[in-house]
């Protein structure tokens, strides 16, 4: 804590609060408000250069910077985890430029910036979930012209989105899109939920928390207000299904959570563990144990 | 015989009056007027640069005419000026009631998705959400344009020029349109493939009772497919009438030149 306070003391002389200047934050807040007013609509905004490369969450960082206040508690996750490179780097960035409190606990956070996951624990109306989005346009790979895709959104011409799903079924026998699975927001706009696994799509529907999406390179912001209808696209005879896992988490035994595959040795040994590290830790703290025990590297059968 | 819309059979489907398209000071097409009736095939012929494609694009709402009007009788039997409709209505028309067959199939097809999805796209665009039904319809249409059923999951990139053109036709006809625009549909195909395509088109047009406006510089194609013909030069329609009549007894010197320019093998 003292270190945080000290760092902030030094940095506050160099940076405006949350790095961006106030005018920029106002501009971004306007885009966010418009996004909330028109759920699922991609609002163009004048994304700034950030002190990190495109693809590292410049969009999410700008959205967070525009909504964060001194009293906020920030949680930063990357692929569900609090301690991967992207999460650590961006958390440090905000600690340095705002001095806000940070946490790894989903419950305690007021702002959660995420890359590729929605926390397992249900979010509440006091929380904001900020997504980092690489390509906001769900129709992009089917229709390369931006002029055309904007027109398609304006006129609700979404047949093309189903062409992609059709192709999946024709090629693989089922809808093989496993992430960035397109959704229809409030019966109006087709939206890319960012590269979250489709496992997380049902969580977006009627979520209590405000969901904000920032795409820095593509200069787009969009939003889903709390309690908004979000439906995953599908066919009548090939309905939407979430990813299924054959075994529970290897170290906390959780079922119905999204799992990551972890390679354990050079002989093909592997385990599946919760991708949401906070969720997994909570369960272990509560006494849940998976079939590989508390330390999978020392589990029986592992050399 | 097609007995659709018997009551309106004698009313025009498309009414074109004084359609003019200027490119700055240059004339694309000028003061073109005609009526197109249900089930009628109209050919627009002329040398390249005569304004055929400009006219076609003005009719198909791909280009906004400088002046004049184009009205279309919709399925509710209302005559509507295309350029007074909203863009949403026009685009809806384009993908349901109309078809557009491009000279180059790559312009009219999605080259990166399978043949089945190409045919199914229009169905999905109008709300079809049952994979099995979409696939059955696509299979049926591929059969009708003589594409083998087992090619349904291939990209059009793997198809020959003639197959691509047939696929494009299937893609357009799947929503049972009433009016098809064609821009040199047989251009760039060798003669035997051309002959089969024309045969196919003739059959489909007759079976489905389609109205067609076809742009071609090939008088043989016009003679084979069309009932009526417009001859264009320098943006103006210089002669029009029944196809056989115009081609057998051309009145204008330019039409005479055009007819006499046909190579005799």
Coordinates of C-alpha atoms in Angstrom, one line a residue:
Chain A
X1 CA 0.0 0.0 0.0
X2 CA 2.7 2.4 0.9
X3 CA 4.4 1.6 -2.3
X4 CA 1.2 2.4 -4.2
X5 CA 0.8 5.7 -2.5
X6 CA 4.4 6.6 -3.2
X7 CA 4.2 5.7 -6.8
X8 CA 1.1 7.7 -7.2
X9 CA 2.7 10.6 -5.5
X10 CA 5.5 10.6 -8.1
X11 CA 3.3 9.9 -11.1
X12 CA 0.7 12.5 -10.2
X13 CA 3.2 15.1 -11.1
X14 CA 3.7 13.6 -14.5
X15 CA 0.3 12.3 -15.6
X16 CA -3.2 13.6 -15.6
X17 CA -5.5 11.3 -13.6
X18 CA -5.9 8.0 -15.6
X19 CA -3.4 9.1 -18.2
X20 CA -5.8 10.8 -20.7
X21 CA -6.4 14.5 -20.7
X22 CA -9.9 15.7 -19.5
X23 CA -11.1 16.7 -23.0
X24 CA -10.3 13.2 -24.3
X25 CA -12.1 11.6 -21.4
X26 CA -15.2 13.8 -22.1
X27 CA -15.1 12.7 -25.7
X28 CA -14.9 9.1 -24.8
X29 CA -17.7 9.5 -22.2
X30 CA -20.0 11.0 -24.9
X31 CA -19.3 7.9 -27.1
X32 CA -20.0 5.6 -24.2
X33 CA -23.3 7.4 -23.4
X34 CA -24.4 7.1 -27.0
X35 CA -23.4 3.5 -27.0
X36 CA -25.6 2.9 -23.9
X37 CA -28.4 4.8 -25.5
X38 CA -28.3 2.6 -28.6
X39 CA -27.3 -0.9 -27.3
X40 CA -25.1 -2.8 -29.6
X41 CA -24.4 0.1 -32.0
X42 CA -20.8 0.7 -32.7
X43 CA -20.0 4.4 -31.9
X44 CA -17.0 5.8 -33.7
X45 CA -14.6 7.7 -31.4
X46 CA -11.3 9.5 -31.8
X47 CA -9.1 6.8 -30.2
X48 CA -5.8 8.2 -28.9
X49 CA -2.4 6.7 -29.1
X50 CA -1.8 4.9 -25.9
X51 CA 1.6 3.9 -24.4
X52 CA 1.1 0.3 -25.5
X53 CA 0.8 -1.4 -28.9
X54 CA -2.6 -1.9 -30.6
X55 CA -3.9 -5.3 -29.8
X56 CA -2.8 -4.9 -26.1
X57 CA -6.1 -3.4 -25.0
X58 CA -5.8 0.2 -26.0
X59 CA -9.6 0.4 -26.5
X60 CA -10.4 -1.1 -23.2
X61 CA -7.8 1.0 -21.4
X62 CA -9.3 4.2 -22.9
X63 CA -12.8 3.2 -21.8
X64 CA -11.6 2.4 -18.3
X65 CA -9.7 5.6 -18.1
X66 CA -12.8 7.5 -19.1
X67 CA -15.0 5.9 -16.4
X68 CA -12.6 5.3 -13.5
X69 CA -12.7 7.6 -10.5
X70 CA -10.5 7.8 -7.4
X71 CA -12.9 5.7 -5.3
X72 CA -13.0 2.8 -7.8
X73 CA -11.6 -0.6 -7.2
X74 CA -10.1 -2.1 -10.3
X75 CA -9.8 -5.7 -11.3
X76 CA -7.9 -6.5 -14.5
X77 CA -8.1 -9.9 -16.1
X78 CA -6.7 -11.5 -19.2
X79 CA -8.1 -14.9 -20.3
X80 CA -9.9 -15.0 -17.0
X81 CA -6.6 -14.7 -15.0
X82 CA -5.4 -11.9 -12.9
X83 CA -1.7 -12.7 -13.3
X84 CA -1.0 -13.0 -17.0
X85 CA 1.2 -10.4 -18.8
X86 CA -1.6 -8.3 -20.2
X87 CA -3.5 -8.1 -16.9
X88 CA -0.4 -7.3 -14.9
X89 CA 0.8 -4.7 -17.3
X90 CA -2.5 -2.9 -17.5
X91 CA -3.1 -3.1 -13.8
X92 CA 0.2 -1.5 -13.1
X93 CA -0.5 1.1 -15.7
X94 CA -3.7 2.2 -13.8
X95 CA -2.0 2.0 -10.4
X96 CA 0.6 4.3 -11.7
X97 CA -1.7 6.8 -13.4
X98 CA -4.6 6.8 -11.0
X99 CA -3.5 5.3 -7.7
X100 CA -6.8 3.5 -7.4
X101 CA -7.1 0.4 -5.3
X102 CA -6.9 -2.9 -7.2
X103 CA -8.2 -6.3 -6.4
X104 CA -8.3 -9.8 -7.8
X105 CA -11.6 -10.5 -6.1
X106 CA -14.5 -10.2 -8.6
X107 CA -16.9 -9.3 -5.8
X108 CA -14.8 -6.3 -4.6
X109 CA -14.2 -4.7 -7.9
X110 CA -16.3 -1.8 -9.2
X111 CA -14.6 -1.9 -12.6
X112 CA -13.4 -5.0 -14.2
X113 CA -11.5 -4.7 -17.4
X114 CA -11.3 -8.0 -19.3
X115 CA -9.7 -9.6 -22.3
X116 CA -11.4 -12.8 -23.6
X117 CA -13.5 -13.8 -20.5
X118 CA -16.5 -12.9 -18.4
X119 CA -15.9 -13.8 -14.7
X120 CA -17.8 -16.9 -13.6
X121 CA -19.3 -15.1 -10.7
X122 CA -22.5 -13.2 -11.6
X123 CA -21.8 -9.4 -11.7
X124 CA -24.0 -6.9 -9.9
X125 CA -25.5 -3.5 -10.8
X126 CA -22.7 -1.7 -9.0
X127 CA -20.1 -3.1 -11.4
X128 CA -18.9 -2.1 -14.9
X129 CA -17.4 -4.7 -17.2
X130 CA -15.0 -3.3 -19.8
X131 CA -14.1 -5.5 -22.7
X132 CA -11.0 -5.2 -24.9
X133 CA -12.1 -5.6 -28.5
X134 CA -9.8 -6.3 -31.4
X135 CA -12.3 -6.3 -34.3
X136 CA -15.7 -4.8 -33.4
X137 CA -17.4 -5.5 -36.7
X138 CA -19.1 -9.0 -36.7
X139 CA -19.7 -8.8 -40.4
X140 CA -16.1 -7.9 -41.2
X141 CA -14.8 -11.2 -42.5
X142 CA -17.9 -11.6 -44.7
X143 CA -18.1 -8.1 -46.1
X144 CA -14.8 -6.2 -46.2
X145 CA -16.3 -2.7 -47.0
X146 CA -17.0 -0.6 -43.9
X147 CA -19.4 1.6 -45.9
X148 CA -21.4 -1.6 -46.7
X149 CA -21.4 -3.1 -43.2
X150 CA -22.6 0.2 -41.7
X151 CA -25.4 0.2 -44.2
X152 CA -26.2 -3.4 -43.3
X153 CA -26.4 -2.5 -39.7
X154 CA -28.5 0.6 -40.4
X155 CA -31.0 -1.4 -42.5
X156 CA -30.9 -4.5 -40.3
X157 CA -29.7 -6.7 -43.2
X158 CA -28.2 -9.6 -41.2
X159 CA -28.7 -12.5 -43.5
X160 CA -25.0 -12.6 -44.1
X161 CA -24.3 -13.4 -40.4
X162 CA -26.2 -16.6 -40.9
X163 CA -24.2 -17.4 -44.0
X164 CA -21.2 -17.7 -41.7
X165 CA -23.0 -20.1 -39.4
X166 CA -24.3 -22.0 -42.4
X167 CA -20.7 -22.4 -43.6
X168 CA -19.8 -23.8 -40.2
X169 CA -22.5 -26.5 -40.3
X170 CA -21.8 -27.3 -43.9
X171 CA -18.1 -27.8 -43.2
X172 CA -18.0 -29.3 -39.7
X173 CA -21.6 -30.6 -39.1
X174 CA -22.2 -28.1 -36.3
X175 CA -21.7 -24.4 -35.6
X176 CA -18.0 -24.5 -35.0
X177 CA -17.6 -20.8 -34.1
X178 CA -16.4 -21.1 -30.5
X179 CA -15.4 -17.5 -29.7
X180 CA -16.6 -14.1 -30.8
X181 CA -19.9 -15.8 -31.4
X182 CA -22.3 -13.2 -32.8
X183 CA -25.2 -12.0 -30.7
X184 CA -28.3 -10.0 -31.4
X185 CA -28.7 -7.1 -28.9
X186 CA -32.2 -6.0 -27.9
X187 CA -33.7 -7.4 -31.2
X188 CA -31.9 -4.8 -33.2
X189 CA -28.1 -4.8 -33.6
X190 CA -25.9 -7.8 -34.3
X191 CA -22.8 -7.4 -32.2
X192 CA -19.4 -9.1 -31.8
X193 CA -19.1 -9.9 -28.1
X194 CA -15.2 -9.6 -28.5
X195 CA -13.3 -12.9 -28.5
X196 CA -14.9 -14.3 -25.4
X197 CA -15.7 -18.0 -25.6
X198 CA -19.3 -18.6 -26.6
X199 CA -19.5 -20.2 -23.2
X200 CA -19.8 -16.7 -21.8
X201 CA -22.5 -15.5 -24.2
X202 CA -25.5 -16.5 -22.0
X203 CA -24.0 -14.4 -19.2
X204 CA -24.3 -11.3 -21.3
X205 CA -28.1 -11.7 -21.5
X206 CA -29.9 -9.6 -18.9
X207 CA -26.6 -9.0 -17.0
X208 CA -27.0 -6.6 -14.1
X209 CA -23.7 -4.9 -14.7
X210 CA -23.0 -2.4 -17.4
X211 CA -21.0 -3.8 -20.2
X212 CA -18.7 -1.5 -22.2
X213 CA -16.6 -2.5 -25.3
X214 CA -13.6 -0.5 -26.5
X215 CA -11.8 -1.1 -29.8
X216 CA -8.7 1.2 -29.9
X217 CA -7.3 0.4 -33.3
X218 CA -10.7 0.3 -35.0
X219 CA -11.8 3.4 -33.0
X220 CA -15.2 2.0 -31.9
X221 CA -17.1 1.9 -28.6
X222 CA -20.2 0.0 -28.0
X223 CA -22.2 -1.0 -24.9
X224 CA -24.9 -3.2 -23.4
X225 CA -26.8 -1.5 -20.6
X226 CA -27.9 -3.6 -17.6
X227 CA -30.8 -5.9 -18.1
X228 CA -30.6 -6.0 -21.9
X229 CA -31.7 -8.9 -24.0
X230 CA -28.7 -10.6 -25.7
X231 CA -29.4 -13.6 -27.9
X232 CA -26.8 -15.7 -29.6
X233 CA -27.7 -16.3 -33.3
X234 CA -28.4 -19.8 -34.4
X235 CA -30.6 -22.0 -36.7
X236 CA -33.9 -23.7 -35.6
X237 CA -32.4 -27.1 -36.3
X238 CA -28.9 -26.2 -35.0
X239 CA -29.6 -24.3 -31.8
X240 CA -26.9 -22.4 -29.9
X241 CA -25.0 -24.5 -27.4
X242 CA -22.3 -23.6 -25.0
X243 CA -18.9 -25.4 -24.8
X244 CA -19.1 -28.6 -22.8
X245 CA -16.3 -30.0 -20.7
X246 CA -15.9 -33.7 -20.0
X247 CA -14.2 -33.4 -16.6
X248 CA -14.4 -30.9 -13.8
X249 CA -11.6 -28.5 -12.9
X250 CA -8.6 -30.6 -11.9
X251 CA -7.7 -28.6 -8.8
X252 CA -11.0 -27.2 -7.5
X253 CA -13.5 -29.7 -8.9
X254 CA -15.8 -27.0 -10.4
X255 CA -18.3 -28.2 -12.9
X256 CA -19.9 -25.9 -15.4
X257 CA -17.0 -23.4 -15.4
X258 CA -14.9 -22.6 -18.4
X259 CA -11.7 -24.6 -18.3
X260 CA -8.2 -24.0 -19.7
X261 CA -6.0 -26.9 -20.9
X262 CA -2.6 -26.9 -19.1
X263 CA 0.2 -29.1 -20.3
X264 CA 2.0 -30.7 -17.3
X265 CA 5.0 -32.5 -18.8
X266 CA 6.6 -33.6 -22.1
X267 CA 4.7 -36.9 -22.1
X268 CA 1.3 -35.6 -23.1
X269 CA 0.1 -35.2 -19.5
X270 CA -2.3 -32.4 -19.1
X271 CA -5.1 -31.0 -16.9
X272 CA -8.1 -28.8 -17.3
X273 CA -8.4 -26.0 -14.8
X274 CA -10.7 -23.0 -14.4
X275 CA -9.7 -20.1 -16.6
X276 CA -11.2 -17.7 -14.0
X277 CA -8.3 -17.8 -11.5
X278 CA -10.2 -15.9 -8.8
X279 CA -13.2 -18.2 -9.0
X280 CA -10.8 -21.2 -8.7
X281 CA -9.0 -19.8 -5.7
X282 CA -12.2 -19.0 -3.9
X283 CA -13.4 -22.5 -4.3
X284 CA -10.1 -24.0 -3.1
X285 CA -10.2 -21.6 -0.1
X286 CA -13.7 -22.9 0.6
X287 CA -12.3 -26.4 0.7
X288 CA -13.1 -27.8 -2.7
X289 CA -10.5 -30.1 -4.2
X290 CA -10.2 -31.5 -7.7
X291 CA -9.0 -34.9 -8.7
X292 CA -5.4 -33.7 -9.0
X293 CA -5.4 -32.4 -5.5
X294 CA -4.0 -29.0 -4.4
X295 CA -0.7 -29.3 -6.2
X296 CA -1.2 -31.1 -9.5
X297 CA 2.6 -31.4 -10.1
X298 CA 2.9 -33.6 -7.0
X299 CA -0.3 -35.5 -7.7
X300 CA -0.2 -39.3 -7.8
X301 CA 0.9 -40.6 -11.1
X302 CA 2.9 -37.5 -11.9
X303 CA 6.7 -37.9 -12.1
Chain B
X1 CA -48.5 -21.6 -68.7
X2 CA -47.9 -19.3 -65.8
X3 CA -51.1 -18.1 -64.4
X4 CA -49.7 -15.8 -61.7
X5 CA -51.3 -12.4 -61.4
X6 CA -53.7 -13.0 -64.2
X7 CA -55.5 -9.8 -63.5
X8 CA -52.4 -7.7 -63.9
X9 CA -50.9 -9.7 -66.8
X10 CA -51.8 -6.8 -69.2
X11 CA -50.3 -4.1 -67.0
X12 CA -46.6 -3.2 -67.2
X13 CA -44.3 -4.5 -64.5
X14 CA -41.7 -1.8 -65.0
X15 CA -42.4 1.6 -66.5
X16 CA -39.4 3.7 -67.6
X17 CA -40.0 7.2 -68.7
X18 CA -37.4 9.7 -69.9
X19 CA -34.6 8.2 -67.9
X20 CA -31.5 10.2 -68.3
X21 CA -28.1 9.7 -66.7
X22 CA -25.5 12.4 -67.3
X23 CA -21.8 12.1 -66.2
X24 CA -21.1 15.7 -65.9
X25 CA -21.5 17.0 -69.4
X26 CA -21.3 13.6 -71.0
X27 CA -24.4 11.5 -71.8
X28 CA -24.7 8.1 -70.2
X29 CA -28.1 7.5 -71.5
X30 CA -30.8 10.0 -72.5
X31 CA -34.6 10.1 -72.5
X32 CA -35.1 6.4 -72.5
X33 CA -38.7 5.3 -72.1
X34 CA -40.3 1.9 -72.4
X35 CA -42.7 -0.5 -70.6
X36 CA -41.8 -4.0 -69.6
X37 CA -44.6 -6.5 -69.2
X38 CA -44.7 -9.6 -67.0
X39 CA -43.0 -12.6 -68.7
X40 CA -41.3 -10.4 -71.2
X41 CA -37.7 -10.6 -72.1
X42 CA -36.2 -7.3 -73.3
X43 CA -32.7 -7.1 -74.8
X44 CA -30.7 -3.9 -74.9
X45 CA -28.1 -4.1 -77.6
X46 CA -25.5 -1.7 -78.9
X47 CA -21.7 -1.3 -79.2
X48 CA -19.6 -0.8 -76.1
X49 CA -19.9 2.7 -74.8
X50 CA -23.4 3.1 -76.1
X51 CA -25.0 3.4 -72.6
X52 CA -26.4 -0.1 -72.2
X53 CA -24.9 -0.8 -68.8
X54 CA -25.6 2.7 -67.6
X55 CA -29.2 2.3 -68.5
X56 CA -29.4 -1.1 -66.8
X57 CA -27.8 0.2 -63.7
X58 CA -30.3 3.1 -63.6
X59 CA -33.2 0.6 -63.8
X60 CA -31.7 -1.7 -61.2
X61 CA -31.2 1.1 -58.7
X62 CA -27.4 0.7 -58.8
X63 CA -27.1 4.2 -60.3
X64 CA -29.3 7.1 -59.6
X65 CA -30.6 8.6 -62.8
X66 CA -30.1 12.4 -63.3
X67 CA -33.8 12.7 -64.4
X68 CA -36.8 10.7 -65.4
X69 CA -38.6 8.0 -63.5
X70 CA -38.6 4.3 -63.1
X71 CA -41.7 2.7 -61.6
X72 CA -42.1 -0.9 -60.6
X73 CA -45.3 -2.8 -59.9
X74 CA -44.8 -4.6 -56.6
X75 CA -46.5 -7.8 -55.4
X76 CA -49.2 -5.7 -53.8
X77 CA -49.9 -4.5 -57.3
X78 CA -48.9 -0.9 -56.5
X79 CA -46.9 1.1 -59.0
X80 CA -44.0 2.6 -57.1
X81 CA -41.3 5.0 -58.3
X82 CA -38.1 3.3 -57.3
X83 CA -36.3 6.6 -56.5
X84 CA -39.1 7.7 -54.2
X85 CA -38.8 4.5 -52.1
X86 CA -36.5 4.4 -49.1
X87 CA -33.2 2.7 -49.5
X88 CA -34.3 -0.1 -47.2
X89 CA -37.3 -0.8 -49.5
X90 CA -35.1 -0.7 -52.6
X91 CA -32.6 -3.1 -51.1
X92 CA -35.4 -5.4 -50.0
X93 CA -36.7 -5.4 -53.6
X94 CA -33.2 -6.2 -54.9
X95 CA -32.9 -9.3 -52.8
X96 CA -36.4 -10.6 -53.1
X97 CA -38.3 -9.6 -56.1
X98 CA -35.3 -8.9 -58.3
X99 CA -32.2 -10.5 -59.4
X100 CA -29.0 -9.2 -61.0
X101 CA -26.7 -11.4 -63.0
X102 CA -23.3 -9.8 -63.5
X103 CA -21.0 -10.3 -66.4
X104 CA -18.3 -11.4 -64.1
X105 CA -19.6 -14.0 -61.6
X106 CA -17.0 -12.8 -59.1
X107 CA -19.0 -9.6 -58.8
X108 CA -22.2 -11.3 -58.1
X109 CA -21.0 -14.2 -55.9
X110 CA -19.3 -14.5 -52.6
X111 CA -16.2 -16.2 -53.7
X112 CA -15.1 -17.3 -50.2
X113 CA -18.2 -19.1 -49.1
X114 CA -19.5 -22.4 -50.5
X115 CA -21.9 -22.8 -53.4
X116 CA -24.7 -23.8 -51.0
X117 CA -24.3 -20.7 -48.8
X118 CA -24.2 -18.5 -52.0
X119 CA -27.6 -19.9 -53.0
X120 CA -28.9 -19.8 -49.4
X121 CA -27.8 -16.2 -48.6
X122 CA -30.9 -14.6 -50.0
X123 CA -33.1 -17.0 -48.1
X124 CA -31.3 -16.2 -44.9
X125 CA -31.6 -12.5 -45.7
X126 CA -35.4 -12.8 -45.8
X127 CA -35.5 -14.7 -42.5
X128 CA -35.0 -18.4 -43.3
X129 CA -33.6 -19.9 -40.1
X130 CA -33.8 -23.6 -40.7
X131 CA -30.5 -25.1 -41.9
X132 CA -32.1 -28.3 -43.3
X133 CA -34.7 -26.4 -45.4
X134 CA -32.1 -23.9 -46.7
X135 CA -29.8 -26.7 -47.7
X136 CA -32.6 -28.6 -49.4
X137 CA -33.6 -25.6 -51.4
X138 CA -30.0 -24.9 -52.3
X139 CA -29.5 -28.5 -53.5
X140 CA -32.7 -28.3 -55.5
X141 CA -31.5 -25.1 -57.2
X142 CA -28.0 -26.4 -57.9
X143 CA -29.7 -29.3 -59.7
X144 CA -31.9 -27.0 -61.7
X145 CA -28.8 -25.1 -63.0
X146 CA -27.0 -28.4 -63.7
X147 CA -24.4 -28.3 -60.9
X148 CA -23.7 -31.7 -59.4
X149 CA -25.1 -32.1 -55.8
X150 CA -21.7 -33.1 -54.4
X151 CA -20.3 -29.7 -55.3
X152 CA -22.6 -27.9 -52.8
X153 CA -19.9 -27.4 -50.3
X154 CA -17.2 -26.2 -52.8
X155 CA -16.1 -22.6 -53.1
X156 CA -17.1 -20.9 -56.4
X157 CA -13.3 -20.5 -56.8
X158 CA -13.1 -24.2 -57.6
X159 CA -15.8 -23.8 -60.3
X160 CA -15.3 -23.2 -64.0
X161 CA -16.5 -20.0 -65.6
X162 CA -19.7 -21.6 -66.9
X163 CA -20.5 -23.2 -63.5
X164 CA -19.9 -19.9 -61.7
X165 CA -22.3 -18.2 -64.1
X166 CA -24.9 -20.9 -63.5
X167 CA -24.4 -20.6 -59.7
X168 CA -24.9 -16.9 -60.0
X169 CA -28.2 -17.5 -61.7
X170 CA -29.3 -20.0 -59.1
X171 CA -28.4 -17.6 -56.3
X172 CA -30.6 -14.9 -57.9
X173 CA -33.6 -17.2 -58.6
X174 CA -33.9 -18.8 -55.2
X175 CA -36.3 -16.2 -53.8
X176 CA -38.6 -16.6 -56.9
X177 CA -38.0 -13.1 -58.2
X178 CA -40.2 -11.6 -60.9
X179 CA -37.6 -9.4 -62.7
X180 CA -34.0 -10.3 -63.5
X181 CA -31.4 -7.9 -64.8
X182 CA -28.6 -9.5 -66.8
X183 CA -25.4 -7.7 -67.9
X184 CA -23.7 -9.7 -70.6
X185 CA -24.4 -13.1 -68.9
X186 CA -22.6 -15.0 -71.6
X187 CA -19.6 -12.7 -72.0
X188 CA -16.3 -14.5 -71.7
X189 CA -17.7 -18.0 -72.1
X190 CA -16.7 -20.3 -74.9
X191 CA -19.4 -21.1 -77.5
X192 CA -20.5 -24.5 -76.3
X193 CA -20.8 -23.3 -72.7
X194 CA -22.6 -20.2 -73.9
X195 CA -25.1 -22.4 -75.8
X196 CA -25.8 -24.5 -72.8
X197 CA -26.2 -21.5 -70.6
X198 CA -28.6 -19.8 -73.1
X199 CA -30.6 -23.0 -73.3
X200 CA -30.8 -23.1 -69.5
X201 CA -31.8 -19.5 -69.3
X202 CA -34.5 -19.9 -71.9
X203 CA -35.9 -22.9 -70.0
X204 CA -35.9 -21.1 -66.7
X205 CA -37.4 -17.9 -68.0
X206 CA -40.2 -19.8 -69.7
X207 CA -40.9 -22.1 -66.7
X208 CA -40.9 -19.4 -64.1
X209 CA -42.5 -16.7 -66.2
X210 CA -39.7 -14.3 -65.5
X211 CA -39.4 -10.8 -66.9
X212 CA -35.9 -10.1 -68.0
X213 CA -33.9 -7.1 -69.1
X214 CA -30.7 -8.4 -70.7
X215 CA -27.8 -6.2 -71.9
X216 CA -25.7 -7.8 -74.6
X217 CA -23.6 -6.8 -77.5
X218 CA -24.1 -10.2 -79.0
X219 CA -27.1 -10.1 -81.3
X220 CA -27.3 -13.9 -81.5
X221 CA -28.0 -13.9 -77.7
X222 CA -30.6 -11.2 -78.1
X223 CA -32.3 -13.2 -80.9
X224 CA -32.3 -16.4 -78.9
X225 CA -33.6 -15.0 -75.6
X226 CA -35.5 -11.9 -76.1
X227 CA -39.0 -10.9 -77.3
X228 CA -38.3 -7.3 -77.8
X229 CA -35.1 -5.3 -78.4
X230 CA -33.8 -1.8 -77.9
X231 CA -30.9 -0.7 -80.0
X232 CA -28.7 2.0 -78.3
X233 CA -26.1 4.3 -79.7
X234 CA -24.4 7.3 -78.0
X235 CA -26.8 7.0 -75.1
X236 CA -30.0 7.2 -77.1
X237 CA -32.4 4.4 -78.1
X238 CA -32.4 4.6 -81.9
X239 CA -34.6 1.7 -82.7
X240 CA -36.9 -0.7 -80.9
X241 CA -39.4 -3.4 -81.6
X242 CA -39.9 -7.1 -81.8
X243 CA -36.6 -8.8 -81.9
X244 CA -37.1 -10.8 -85.1
X245 CA -38.5 -7.7 -86.8
X246 CA -35.6 -5.5 -85.8
X247 CA -32.9 -8.0 -86.6
X248 CA -34.5 -9.2 -89.9
X249 CA -35.5 -5.8 -91.2
X250 CA -33.4 -3.1 -89.5
X251 CA -34.5 0.4 -90.3
X252 CA -31.7 2.6 -88.9
X253 CA -28.4 2.6 -90.7
X254 CA -26.6 1.9 -87.5
X255 CA -28.8 -1.1 -86.8
X256 CA -28.2 -2.3 -90.3
X257 CA -24.4 -2.0 -89.7
X258 CA -24.7 -3.8 -86.4
X259 CA -26.7 -6.7 -88.0
X260 CA -24.4 -7.0 -91.0
X261 CA -21.4 -7.0 -88.7
X262 CA -22.3 -10.5 -87.3
X263 CA -19.5 -12.9 -88.3
X264 CA -20.8 -15.8 -90.4
X265 CA -18.9 -19.0 -89.7

